[in-house]
XYZ file of C-alpha atoms in Angstrom:
56
model
C -43.057 3.853 5.890
C -40.014 4.473 7.921
C -38.153 1.704 9.489
C -37.013 2.667 12.962
C -32.987 2.234 13.582
C -33.093 -1.257 14.956
C -34.643 -2.205 11.450
C -31.978 -0.798 9.487
C -29.063 -2.143 11.648
C -30.670 -5.530 11.079
C -30.981 -4.968 7.193
C -27.230 -3.786 6.919
C -26.021 -6.647 9.425
C -25.719 -9.442 6.561
C -23.514 -6.798 4.171
C -21.379 -5.969 6.513
C -21.060 -9.987 7.472
C -20.094 -10.658 3.654
C -17.690 -7.945 3.357
C -15.843 -8.922 6.723
C -15.983 -12.669 4.648
C -14.698 -11.325 1.654
C -11.800 -9.307 3.496
C -10.592 -12.138 5.539
C -10.407 -14.358 2.255
C -8.470 -11.683 0.618
C -6.133 -11.608 3.728
C -6.099 -15.052 3.757
C -5.007 -15.094 -0.222
C -2.656 -12.737 0.036
C -0.745 -14.465 2.899
C -0.394 -17.248 0.976
C 0.569 -15.916 -2.186
C 3.420 -14.267 -0.657
C 4.225 -17.765 1.470
C 3.974 -19.798 -2.523
C 6.221 -17.093 -4.141
C 8.670 -17.158 -1.759
C 8.580 -21.095 -1.658
C 8.715 -21.271 -5.404
C 12.091 -18.761 -5.157
C 13.735 -20.682 -2.714
C 13.162 -23.789 -4.617
C 14.097 -22.302 -7.977
C 17.378 -20.889 -6.231
C 17.964 -24.717 -4.733
C 17.451 -26.102 -8.051
C 19.930 -23.624 -9.745
C 22.474 -24.081 -6.998
C 22.298 -27.806 -7.387
C 22.907 -27.480 -11.160
C 26.253 -25.261 -10.243
C 27.397 -28.080 -8.259
C 27.550 -30.576 -10.564
C 28.682 -28.123 -12.971
C 25.969 -27.935 -15.697
């Protein structure tokens, strides 16, 4: 049984959608990780500067 090009396209379409979802999730996760890492670094710096100003 030979499938038409349209049937083949429909068969692979869900796979492409799932790959796009995974890629989008990975991009958002990476952006969040970078943002959160910078946020934690800024908190650490503020905490260190606060202790330094107090003389500890």
